[in-house]
mmCIF file of C-alpha atoms and ligand atoms in Angstrom:
data_model
loop_
_atom_site.group_PDB
_atom_site.id
_atom_site.type_symbol
_atom_site.label_atom_id
_atom_site.label_comp_id
_atom_site.label_asym_id
_atom_site.label_seq_id
_atom_site.Cartn_x
_atom_site.Cartn_y
_atom_site.Cartn_z
ATOM 1 C CA MET A 1 74.855 96.289 6.646
ATOM 2 C CA THR A 2 74.555 98.889 4.401
ATOM 3 C CA SER A 3 71.429 99.057 2.221
ATOM 4 C CA PRO A 4 71.590 97.332 -1.327
ATOM 5 C CA LEU A 5 72.878 98.690 -4.640
ATOM 6 C CA LYS A 6 69.870 98.230 -6.476
ATOM 7 C CA VAL A 7 71.258 96.753 -9.649
ATOM 8 C CA ALA A 8 68.690 96.462 -13.094
ATOM 9 C CA VAL A 9 70.584 94.555 -15.854
ATOM 10 C CA THR A 10 67.840 93.919 -18.888
ATOM 11 C CA GLY A 11 68.172 90.848 -21.275
ATOM 12 C CA ALA A 12 69.311 88.915 -18.109
ATOM 13 C CA ALA A 13 67.624 85.867 -19.630
ATOM 14 C CA GLY A 14 70.142 85.811 -22.120
ATOM 15 C CA GLN A 15 74.380 84.561 -22.489
ATOM 16 C CA ILE A 16 75.608 87.931 -20.829
ATOM 17 C CA GLY A 17 73.008 87.065 -18.178
ATOM 18 C CA TYR A 18 73.851 83.809 -17.434
ATOM 19 C CA SER A 19 78.233 84.635 -16.553
ATOM 20 C CA LEU A 20 76.980 89.032 -15.025
ATOM 21 C CA LEU A 21 74.200 87.315 -12.767
ATOM 22 C CA PHE A 22 75.967 85.332 -11.391
ATOM 23 C CA ARG A 23 78.717 87.863 -11.104
ATOM 24 C CA LEU A 24 77.253 90.849 -10.245
ATOM 25 C CA ALA A 25 75.716 88.221 -6.659
ATOM 26 C CA SER A 26 79.884 86.906 -5.963
ATOM 27 C CA GLY A 27 80.429 90.781 -5.533
ATOM 28 C CA ALA A 28 82.956 91.327 -8.606
ATOM 29 C CA LEU A 29 81.032 94.629 -8.784
ATOM 30 C CA LEU A 30 81.229 96.314 -5.246
ATOM 31 C CA GLY A 31 83.690 93.035 -3.237
ATOM 32 C CA GLN A 32 82.311 90.994 0.214
ATOM 33 C CA ASP A 33 81.133 94.643 2.529
ATOM 34 C CA ARG A 34 78.080 95.951 -0.495
ATOM 35 C CA PRO A 35 75.035 93.913 -0.244
ATOM 36 C CA ILE A 36 73.242 94.177 -4.011
ATOM 37 C CA GLN A 37 69.660 93.211 -5.214
ATOM 38 C CA LEU A 38 69.087 92.712 -8.970
ATOM 39 C CA GLN A 39 66.394 94.156 -10.609
ATOM 40 C CA LEU A 40 65.643 91.691 -14.051
ATOM 41 C CA LEU A 41 63.571 92.436 -17.203
ATOM 42 C CA GLU A 42 63.197 90.240 -19.253
ATOM 43 C CA ILE A 43 60.721 90.059 -22.189
ATOM 44 C CA GLU A 44 57.258 87.863 -21.234
ATOM 45 C CA PRO A 45 59.057 84.404 -23.471
ATOM 46 C CA ALA A 46 61.545 84.365 -21.695
ATOM 47 C CA LEU A 47 60.742 84.867 -18.365
ATOM 48 C CA LYS A 48 60.329 81.457 -17.449
ATOM 49 C CA ALA A 49 63.636 80.563 -18.475
ATOM 50 C CA LEU A 50 65.098 83.797 -16.114
ATOM 51 C CA GLU A 51 63.033 81.998 -13.002
ATOM 52 C CA GLY A 52 65.070 78.871 -13.934
ATOM 53 C CA VAL A 53 69.066 81.303 -14.150
ATOM 54 C CA VAL A 54 66.899 83.136 -10.708
ATOM 55 C CA MET A 55 66.856 79.343 -9.084
ATOM 56 C CA GLU A 56 70.237 78.352 -10.147
ATOM 57 C CA LEU A 57 71.373 81.731 -8.327
ATOM 58 C CA ASP A 58 69.577 80.774 -5.063
ATOM 59 C CA ASP A 59 71.096 77.717 -4.556
ATOM 60 C CA CYS A 60 74.751 80.123 -4.460
ATOM 61 C CA ALA A 61 73.753 81.137 -1.488
ATOM 62 C CA PHE A 62 75.503 84.041 -1.730
ATOM 63 C CA PRO A 63 76.292 86.336 0.614
ATOM 64 C CA THR A 64 75.939 89.864 -1.094
ATOM 65 C CA LEU A 65 72.422 88.804 -2.969
ATOM 66 C CA ALA A 66 70.006 90.664 -0.600
ATOM 67 C CA GLY A 67 67.595 89.249 -3.476
ATOM 68 C CA VAL A 68 66.097 89.332 -6.774
ATOM 69 C CA GLU A 69 62.843 91.224 -8.174
ATOM 70 C CA ILE A 70 62.083 89.761 -11.808
ATOM 71 C CA GLY A 71 59.061 91.239 -14.393
ATOM 72 C CA ALA A 72 58.117 91.843 -18.140
ATOM 73 C CA ASP A 73 57.928 95.688 -17.126
ATOM 74 C CA ALA A 74 60.088 98.570 -17.434
ATOM 75 C CA GLU A 75 58.411 100.615 -15.214
ATOM 76 C CA LYS A 76 58.404 97.986 -12.313
ATOM 77 C CA VAL A 77 61.707 96.989 -12.439
ATOM 78 C CA PHE A 78 63.746 99.648 -12.715
ATOM 79 C CA ASP A 79 62.133 101.064 -9.327
ATOM 80 C CA GLY A 80 64.372 102.425 -7.581
ATOM 81 C CA VAL A 81 67.792 101.087 -9.605
ATOM 82 C CA ASN A 82 70.918 102.324 -8.520
ATOM 83 C CA LEU A 83 72.601 100.756 -11.403
ATOM 84 C CA ALA A 84 71.334 100.184 -14.309
ATOM 85 C CA LEU A 85 73.172 97.502 -17.050
ATOM 86 C CA LEU A 86 71.295 97.295 -20.229
ATOM 87 C CA VAL A 87 72.195 94.069 -22.030
ATOM 88 C CA GLY A 88 69.868 93.396 -23.623
ATOM 89 C CA ALA A 89 68.683 93.952 -27.371
ATOM 90 C CA ARG A 90 67.042 92.873 -31.018
ATOM 91 C CA PRO A 91 69.980 90.972 -32.867
ATOM 92 C CA ARG A 92 69.824 91.684 -36.248
ATOM 93 C CA GLY A 93 67.754 88.762 -38.142
ATOM 94 C CA PRO A 94 67.826 87.305 -41.536
ATOM 95 C CA GLY A 95 66.989 89.997 -43.859
ATOM 96 C CA MET A 96 67.639 92.968 -41.610
ATOM 97 C CA GLU A 97 68.632 95.685 -43.463
ATOM 98 C CA ARG A 98 70.859 98.538 -40.686
ATOM 99 C CA SER A 99 67.113 101.298 -40.034
ATOM 100 C CA ASP A 100 65.922 97.853 -39.540
ATOM 101 C CA LEU A 101 67.868 97.589 -36.916
ATOM 102 C CA LEU A 102 68.878 101.164 -35.264
ATOM 103 C CA GLU A 103 64.407 100.479 -35.375
ATOM 104 C CA ALA A 104 63.549 98.070 -33.712
ATOM 105 C CA ASN A 105 66.132 98.801 -30.794
ATOM 106 C CA GLY A 106 65.319 101.652 -31.241
ATOM 107 C CA ALA A 107 61.659 100.772 -29.272
ATOM 108 C CA ILE A 108 63.281 99.279 -26.417
ATOM 109 C CA PHE A 109 65.673 101.767 -25.556
ATOM 110 C CA THR A 110 63.069 105.223 -25.996
ATOM 111 C CA ALA A 111 60.868 102.580 -23.763
ATOM 112 C CA GLN A 112 63.655 102.008 -20.951
ATOM 113 C CA GLY A 113 64.801 105.113 -21.228
ATOM 114 C CA LYS A 114 61.514 106.891 -19.898
ATOM 115 C CA ALA A 115 61.222 104.048 -18.024
ATOM 116 C CA LEU A 116 64.441 105.302 -15.793
ATOM 117 C CA ASN A 117 63.073 108.921 -15.838
ATOM 118 C CA ALA A 118 60.523 107.698 -14.407
ATOM 119 C CA VAL A 119 60.833 105.475 -12.058
ATOM 120 C CA ALA A 120 64.670 105.564 -10.950
ATOM 121 C CA ALA A 121 66.623 106.107 -8.086
ATOM 122 C CA ASP A 122 68.280 109.740 -8.590
ATOM 123 C CA ASP A 123 71.652 108.954 -8.506
ATOM 124 C CA VAL A 124 71.484 106.168 -11.130
ATOM 125 C CA ARG A 125 73.959 104.920 -13.590
ATOM 126 C CA ILE A 126 73.265 103.714 -16.445
ATOM 127 C CA GLY A 127 75.440 101.177 -18.981
ATOM 128 C CA VAL A 128 74.590 100.713 -22.128
ATOM 129 C CA THR A 129 76.602 96.541 -23.607
ATOM 130 C CA GLY A 130 73.736 95.838 -26.111
ATOM 131 C CA ASN A 131 74.090 96.998 -29.394
ATOM 132 C CA PRO A 132 74.473 98.970 -31.228
ATOM 133 C CA ALA A 133 75.453 100.458 -27.956
ATOM 134 C CA ASN A 134 76.900 103.712 -27.945
ATOM 135 C CA THR A 135 73.570 104.530 -30.729
ATOM 136 C CA ASN A 136 70.669 102.785 -28.320
ATOM 137 C CA ALA A 137 73.265 104.936 -25.037
ATOM 138 C CA LEU A 138 72.133 107.943 -26.889
ATOM 139 C CA ILE A 139 68.029 107.009 -27.879
ATOM 140 C CA ALA A 140 68.195 105.846 -24.298
ATOM 141 C CA MET A 141 69.523 109.781 -22.877
ATOM 142 C CA SER A 142 67.988 111.074 -25.337
ATOM 143 C CA ASN A 143 64.227 110.142 -24.011
ATOM 144 C CA ALA A 144 65.298 110.567 -20.251
ATOM 145 C CA PRO A 145 65.092 114.266 -20.041
ATOM 146 C CA ASP A 146 65.588 114.787 -16.519
ATOM 147 C CA ILE A 147 68.601 112.235 -16.308
ATOM 148 C CA PRO A 148 72.076 114.123 -16.421
ATOM 149 C CA ALA A 149 73.575 113.039 -19.810
ATOM 150 C CA GLU A 150 76.355 112.227 -17.683
ATOM 151 C CA ARG A 151 74.758 109.591 -16.329
ATOM 152 C CA PHE A 152 74.181 106.912 -19.596
ATOM 153 C CA SER A 153 77.850 105.229 -20.958
ATOM 154 C CA ALA A 154 78.392 102.646 -23.747
ATOM 155 C CA LEU A 155 80.874 99.655 -23.423
ATOM 156 C CA THR A 156 83.313 99.937 -24.770
ATOM 157 C CA ARG A 157 85.382 98.217 -22.066
ATOM 158 C CA LEU A 158 85.606 94.878 -23.863
ATOM 159 C CA ASP A 159 87.466 96.318 -26.228
ATOM 160 C CA HIS A 160 89.718 98.274 -24.311
ATOM 161 C CA ASN A 161 90.362 94.842 -22.954
ATOM 162 C CA ARG A 162 90.419 93.313 -25.790
ATOM 163 C CA ALA A 163 93.277 95.779 -26.692
ATOM 164 C CA ILE A 164 94.608 95.675 -23.677
ATOM 165 C CA SER A 165 95.587 91.678 -24.013
ATOM 166 C CA GLN A 166 96.170 91.661 -27.514
ATOM 167 C CA LEU A 167 99.658 93.934 -26.252
ATOM 168 C CA ALA A 168 100.602 91.875 -24.111
ATOM 169 C CA ALA A 169 100.452 88.663 -25.838
ATOM 170 C CA LYS A 170 102.523 91.270 -28.126
ATOM 171 C CA THR A 171 105.653 92.841 -25.407
ATOM 172 C CA GLY A 172 105.035 89.421 -24.021
ATOM 173 C CA ALA A 173 104.104 92.063 -20.684
ATOM 174 C CA PRO A 174 102.164 91.479 -18.432
ATOM 175 C CA VAL A 175 98.681 93.050 -18.450
ATOM 176 C CA THR A 176 98.955 94.681 -15.653
ATOM 177 C CA ASP A 177 101.772 96.208 -17.002
ATOM 178 C CA ILE A 178 99.734 98.230 -19.635
ATOM 179 C CA LYS A 179 98.468 101.230 -19.367
ATOM 180 C CA LYS A 180 96.770 103.693 -20.302
ATOM 181 C CA MET A 181 94.889 102.041 -22.603
ATOM 182 C CA THR A 182 92.068 104.102 -25.413
ATOM 183 C CA ILE A 183 89.169 103.502 -27.449
ATOM 184 C CA TRP A 184 88.022 105.760 -29.742
ATOM 185 C CA GLY A 185 85.192 105.971 -31.561
ATOM 186 C CA ASN A 186 81.968 103.387 -31.682
ATOM 187 C CA HIS A 187 81.973 99.942 -30.270
ATOM 188 C CA SER A 188 82.273 99.203 -33.787
ATOM 189 C CA ALA A 189 84.467 97.346 -37.107
ATOM 190 C CA THR A 190 85.740 102.095 -37.569
ATOM 191 C CA GLN A 191 86.430 101.217 -33.827
ATOM 192 C CA TYR A 192 90.281 102.720 -33.336
ATOM 193 C CA PRO A 193 92.690 100.811 -30.689
ATOM 194 C CA ASP A 194 95.457 103.492 -29.934
ATOM 195 C CA LEU A 195 99.340 102.376 -29.416
ATOM 196 C CA PHE A 196 100.563 106.824 -28.996
ATOM 197 C CA HIS A 197 99.064 106.846 -25.652
ATOM 198 C CA ALA A 198 98.717 103.092 -24.338
ATOM 199 C CA GLU A 199 102.515 102.194 -22.114
ATOM 200 C CA VAL A 200 103.984 99.652 -21.801
ATOM 201 C CA GLY A 201 106.281 99.504 -18.655
ATOM 202 C CA GLY A 202 106.283 103.253 -18.655
ATOM 203 C CA LYS A 203 107.274 103.486 -21.892
ATOM 204 C CA ILE A 204 104.928 104.488 -24.891
ATOM 205 C CA ALA A 205 104.164 101.129 -26.839
ATOM 206 C CA ALA A 206 104.049 102.694 -30.041
ATOM 207 C CA ASP A 207 107.492 103.430 -29.401
ATOM 208 C CA VAL A 208 107.981 100.075 -27.805
ATOM 209 C CA VAL A 209 106.652 97.512 -31.120
ATOM 210 C CA ASN A 210 108.135 100.196 -33.270
ATOM 211 C CA ASP A 211 106.164 97.972 -35.684
ATOM 212 C CA GLN A 212 103.913 99.850 -37.597
ATOM 213 C CA GLU A 213 102.715 97.510 -40.318
ATOM 214 C CA TRP A 214 101.604 95.193 -37.176
ATOM 215 C CA LEU A 215 99.715 97.828 -35.956
ATOM 216 C CA GLU A 216 97.862 98.647 -38.862
ATOM 217 C CA ASN A 217 97.258 95.499 -40.598
ATOM 218 C CA ASP A 218 97.196 93.309 -37.834
ATOM 219 C CA PHE A 219 96.816 94.621 -34.234
ATOM 220 C CA ILE A 220 93.719 97.303 -35.161
ATOM 221 C CA PRO A 221 91.968 94.693 -36.917
ATOM 222 C CA THR A 222 92.524 91.880 -34.674
ATOM 223 C CA VAL A 223 90.917 94.314 -31.413
ATOM 224 C CA ALA A 224 88.214 95.501 -33.717
ATOM 225 C CA LYS A 225 86.917 92.034 -34.856
ATOM 226 C CA ARG A 226 87.618 90.080 -32.483
ATOM 227 C CA GLY A 227 83.804 89.697 -31.743
ATOM 228 C CA ALA A 228 83.372 87.622 -34.894
ATOM 229 C CA ALA A 229 86.870 85.922 -34.148
ATOM 230 C CA ILE A 230 85.108 84.765 -31.625
ATOM 231 C CA ILE A 231 81.449 83.985 -32.921
ATOM 232 C CA ASP A 232 83.596 81.553 -35.521
ATOM 233 C CA ALA A 233 85.591 79.562 -32.854
ATOM 234 C CA ARG A 234 82.566 79.589 -30.529
ATOM 235 C CA GLY A 235 79.392 79.307 -32.248
ATOM 236 C CA SER A 236 78.211 82.616 -29.726
ATOM 237 C CA SER A 237 79.386 85.919 -29.564
ATOM 238 C CA SER A 238 81.505 86.341 -26.862
ATOM 239 C CA ALA A 239 79.484 86.353 -23.296
ATOM 240 C CA ALA A 240 82.092 85.860 -20.368
ATOM 241 C CA SER A 241 83.564 88.265 -21.636
ATOM 242 C CA ALA A 242 82.128 90.667 -22.511
ATOM 243 C CA ALA A 243 79.981 90.531 -19.012
ATOM 244 C CA SER A 244 83.102 91.270 -17.322
ATOM 245 C CA ALA A 245 84.127 94.423 -19.004
ATOM 246 C CA THR A 246 80.702 95.435 -17.887
ATOM 247 C CA ILE A 247 81.447 94.835 -14.359
ATOM 248 C CA ASP A 248 84.900 96.263 -14.734
ATOM 249 C CA ALA A 249 83.458 99.325 -16.822
ATOM 250 C CA ALA A 250 80.304 99.566 -14.059
ATOM 251 C CA ARG A 251 83.453 98.690 -10.705
ATOM 252 C CA ASP A 252 85.220 101.480 -12.594
ATOM 253 C CA TRP A 253 82.385 103.670 -12.945
ATOM 254 C CA LEU A 254 81.109 103.792 -9.303
ATOM 255 C CA LEU A 255 84.482 103.464 -7.578
ATOM 256 C CA GLY A 256 87.373 105.231 -9.051
ATOM 257 C CA SER A 257 89.407 103.827 -11.956
ATOM 258 C CA ALA A 258 93.616 103.563 -10.630
ATOM 259 C CA GLU A 259 95.485 106.163 -9.816
ATOM 260 C CA GLY A 260 98.086 107.068 -11.721
ATOM 261 C CA ASP A 261 95.685 104.942 -15.488
ATOM 262 C CA TRP A 262 92.648 105.924 -17.895
ATOM 263 C CA VAL A 263 89.869 103.954 -18.435
ATOM 264 C CA SER A 264 87.742 103.401 -22.156
ATOM 265 C CA MET A 265 84.187 104.880 -21.616
ATOM 266 C CA ALA A 266 81.417 105.365 -24.097
ATOM 267 C CA VAL A 267 80.203 108.560 -23.015
ATOM 268 C CA ARG A 268 78.279 112.131 -24.839
ATOM 269 C CA SER A 269 81.224 114.090 -26.616
ATOM 270 C CA ASP A 270 81.524 117.988 -25.241
ATOM 271 C CA GLY A 271 83.965 118.280 -28.065
ATOM 272 C CA SER A 272 86.471 116.907 -26.572
ATOM 273 C CA TYR A 273 89.715 115.540 -29.837
ATOM 274 C CA ASP A 274 87.284 117.966 -32.217
ATOM 275 C CA VAL A 275 84.886 115.200 -31.936
ATOM 276 C CA PRO A 276 81.247 116.273 -32.226
ATOM 277 C CA GLU A 277 79.611 117.525 -29.658
ATOM 278 C CA GLY A 278 76.791 114.857 -28.430
ATOM 279 C CA LEU A 279 77.907 111.766 -29.387
ATOM 280 C CA ILE A 280 78.283 109.150 -27.170
ATOM 281 C CA TYR A 281 81.391 108.328 -28.421
ATOM 282 C CA SER A 282 84.571 106.485 -26.364
ATOM 283 C CA PHE A 283 86.733 108.679 -24.704
ATOM 284 C CA PRO A 284 90.429 107.855 -22.263
ATOM 285 C CA VAL A 285 88.130 108.480 -18.685
ATOM 286 C CA VAL A 286 89.321 109.026 -15.369
ATOM 287 C CA THR A 287 86.915 108.478 -12.970
ATOM 288 C CA LYS A 288 86.152 108.884 -8.881
ATOM 289 C CA ASP A 289 82.336 109.096 -7.002
ATOM 290 C CA GLY A 290 80.203 107.278 -9.799
ATOM 291 C CA ASN A 291 81.530 110.587 -12.476
ATOM 292 C CA TRP A 292 83.699 110.833 -15.089
ATOM 293 C CA GLU A 293 86.135 112.668 -17.144
ATOM 294 C CA ILE A 294 87.371 112.873 -20.205
ATOM 295 C CA VAL A 295 91.104 112.879 -19.839
ATOM 296 C CA GLU A 296 91.697 115.796 -21.913
ATOM 297 C CA GLY A 297 95.478 117.331 -23.974
ATOM 298 C CA LEU A 298 97.041 114.147 -25.211
ATOM 299 C CA ASP A 299 99.084 114.641 -28.465
ATOM 300 C CA ILE A 300 96.758 113.349 -31.719
ATOM 301 C CA ASN A 301 99.066 112.384 -34.660
ATOM 302 C CA GLU A 302 97.904 112.424 -38.260
ATOM 303 C CA PHE A 303 97.453 109.046 -37.678
ATOM 304 C CA SER A 304 94.913 108.478 -34.865
ATOM 305 C CA ARG A 305 93.419 112.013 -36.079
ATOM 306 C CA ALA A 306 91.744 109.766 -39.789
ATOM 307 C CA LYS A 307 90.575 107.495 -37.214
ATOM 308 C CA MET A 308 88.773 109.941 -34.976
ATOM 309 C CA ASP A 309 87.347 111.399 -37.474
ATOM 310 C CA ALA A 310 86.005 107.976 -39.379
ATOM 311 C CA THR A 311 84.212 106.804 -36.415
ATOM 312 C CA ALA A 312 83.028 109.869 -35.429
ATOM 313 C CA ALA A 313 81.129 109.782 -38.863
ATOM 314 C CA GLU A 314 80.427 106.104 -38.633
ATOM 315 C CA LEU A 315 78.670 107.564 -35.349
ATOM 316 C CA THR A 316 77.395 110.591 -37.575
ATOM 317 C CA GLU A 317 75.364 108.811 -39.351
ATOM 318 C CA GLU A 318 73.789 106.628 -36.792
ATOM 319 C CA ARG A 319 72.343 109.145 -35.470
ATOM 320 C CA ASP A 320 71.442 111.561 -38.593
ATOM 321 C CA ALA A 321 69.483 108.331 -39.264
ATOM 322 C CA VAL A 322 67.491 107.510 -36.077
ATOM 323 C CA LYS A 323 67.050 111.103 -35.720
ATOM 324 C CA GLY A 324 65.132 110.712 -39.113
ATOM 325 C CA LEU A 325 62.984 107.984 -37.365
ATOM 326 C CA GLY A 326 62.083 109.769 -34.447
ATOM 327 C CA LEU A 327 63.399 107.946 -31.873
ATOM 328 C CA ILE A 328 66.295 111.202 -30.420
HETATM 329 P P1 LIG B 1 70.945 87.399 -25.931
HETATM 330 O O1 LIG B 1 70.273 87.370 -27.889
HETATM 331 O O2 LIG B 1 71.997 85.956 -25.689
HETATM 332 O O3 LIG B 1 70.607 87.460 -24.770
HETATM 333 C C1 LIG B 1 69.662 88.798 -24.885
HETATM 334 C C2 LIG B 1 68.869 89.669 -24.517
HETATM 335 O O4 LIG B 1 67.507 90.076 -24.405
HETATM 336 C C3 LIG B 1 67.251 87.559 -24.613
HETATM 337 O O5 LIG B 1 67.052 86.805 -23.356
HETATM 338 C C4 LIG B 1 66.254 88.585 -25.709
HETATM 339 O O6 LIG B 1 64.992 88.067 -24.678
HETATM 340 C C5 LIG B 1 66.581 89.727 -24.336
HETATM 341 N N1 LIG B 1 65.712 90.967 -24.771
HETATM 342 C C6 LIG B 1 65.382 91.608 -25.413
HETATM 343 N N2 LIG B 1 64.788 92.701 -26.090
HETATM 344 C C7 LIG B 1 64.974 93.350 -24.246
HETATM 345 C C8 LIG B 1 63.322 93.518 -24.030
HETATM 346 N N3 LIG B 1 62.579 94.818 -24.577
HETATM 347 N N4 LIG B 1 63.721 94.091 -22.411
HETATM 348 C C9 LIG B 1 64.663 93.431 -21.481
HETATM 349 N N5 LIG B 1 64.657 91.979 -22.160
HETATM 350 C C10 LIG B 1 64.901 91.984 -23.921
HETATM 351 O O7 LIG B 1 71.780 87.884 -26.653
HETATM 352 P P2 LIG B 1 73.464 88.318 -25.240
HETATM 353 O O8 LIG B 1 74.913 87.392 -26.041
HETATM 354 O O9 LIG B 1 73.962 87.965 -24.670
HETATM 355 O O10 LIG B 1 74.491 89.982 -26.039
HETATM 356 C C11 LIG B 1 73.368 90.686 -25.261
HETATM 357 C C12 LIG B 1 73.369 92.391 -26.654
HETATM 358 O O11 LIG B 1 74.894 92.679 -25.982
HETATM 359 C C13 LIG B 1 73.146 91.935 -27.518
HETATM 360 O O12 LIG B 1 73.376 93.338 -28.367
HETATM 361 C C14 LIG B 1 74.682 92.059 -28.049
HETATM 362 O O13 LIG B 1 74.946 92.428 -29.451
HETATM 363 C C15 LIG B 1 75.535 92.908 -27.115
HETATM 364 N N6 LIG B 1 77.380 93.111 -26.786
HETATM 365 C C16 LIG B 1 77.781 93.754 -26.351
HETATM 366 C C17 LIG B 1 79.821 93.614 -26.516
HETATM 367 C C18 LIG B 1 79.234 95.249 -25.867
HETATM 368 O O14 LIG B 1 81.340 95.258 -25.937
HETATM 369 N N7 LIG B 1 79.007 96.651 -25.494
HETATM 370 C C19 LIG B 1 79.691 92.943 -26.584
HETATM 371 C C20 LIG B 1 79.272 91.181 -26.510
HETATM 372 C C21 LIG B 1 77.617 91.266 -27.320
HETATM 373 O O15 LIG B 1 77.671 91.771 -28.267
#
C-alpha cells in the first residue's frame, strides 16, 4: 500500500472538525486506495474533547485511516504534513472590534505559518478555512518564507457551492449541469458570485436566467449572506457544508479540477484581472497535479468590474490593517 498522506487539521475539536475528520478518514479526500494519517491541532483546553472525537474515529474502524495524532504544539503536529487544513480560528466575541479580531487571529496564523515553514513536508499545501480566511491565509503565507506562496489558499469553495445550488434551484437544472461558477474576491459579504461566465447546460447563466433584478437583488445577496441565514435557522454557523467544501477544495487541488470546468479558490493575486498583486483573492482556477492556474482572458463587464473592485478594496483594507499590526 502507498504511504499515508499526512493531513493536519487545526481546530479539530470544533464544529467543522466534527464533520471534516470523519469524511477525511472515510476516504472522501483521496478515495479508498490511499490511506491518510490525521495530525490534529487544538488549544490545550480543547484537547480532552478532541480525545473523545478520536475515540469515535477509532470506533468507526475506517480502513483508510492509518493513524491519528493530537496535540497543542504546532511544531509537533505539523511535522511532515503534506496537507494542512487550517480551520481553527478565533471567533468574534462580544465587544470585539474588527482590529481585535484581526490581531487575535494574527497571533494564531503567524505562529502556524512559522511552524509550517519549519516542519511541514516539502510538498505541503495549505488551505485556510478559519475566518477571516483570506487575510489569515495572507498572514500564514507571509510568515512561511520557505514555502512557495502558491501553496497557500483560502476557502471560497463553500460560496462557490452555494452559488451553484442557488442557480440550480432558480433554473431547475441539476447541479451537474452547472459549470464555470466563479466567486471573485473575499470570503465575506463583498464576495462576487459571477453568472456572466457560469454556464447552465452549456449556455451562459446570466442569459438563461435573463433577470438582472434577481441576479443583483436576490442571487448575489443570498449567496453572500448564506452564512448568516444558516446561523439564524440553525442557531450555529455552517459546519457540515463548510467541511464538505473544505474537502472539495483540497481534493480538486491535489487531484485536479474536472475537464471543461473550473473552481473558485482564493490564491495570491499575480495582478490578473487588475486585482492588486499579493492579495489573497478568489479567482476562477483550474487545478492539476497539486498546482492551480488562474483562468485568464474572461471578458469583464462594467457590473462585474465594480463588484470585483469593491471586494478587492475590502481585502486591501484588511491587508493594510494587518500590516499596521506588524503581522505581515
Ligand atoms: P468552532 O468554534 O466550533 O471551532 C473552532 C475550534 O478551533 C475550537 O475547537 C477552538 O478550540 C479551536 N482553536 C482556536 N484557536 C486555535 C489554535 N490557535 N490552534 C488550534 N485550534 C484552535 O468553529 P467552527 O464552526 O468549527 O468554525 C471554524 C472556523 O471556520 C471559524 O473561523 C469560522 O468562522 C470559519 N468558517 C469559514 C467558512 C468558509 O467558508 N471559509 C464557512 C464556515 C465557518 O464559518
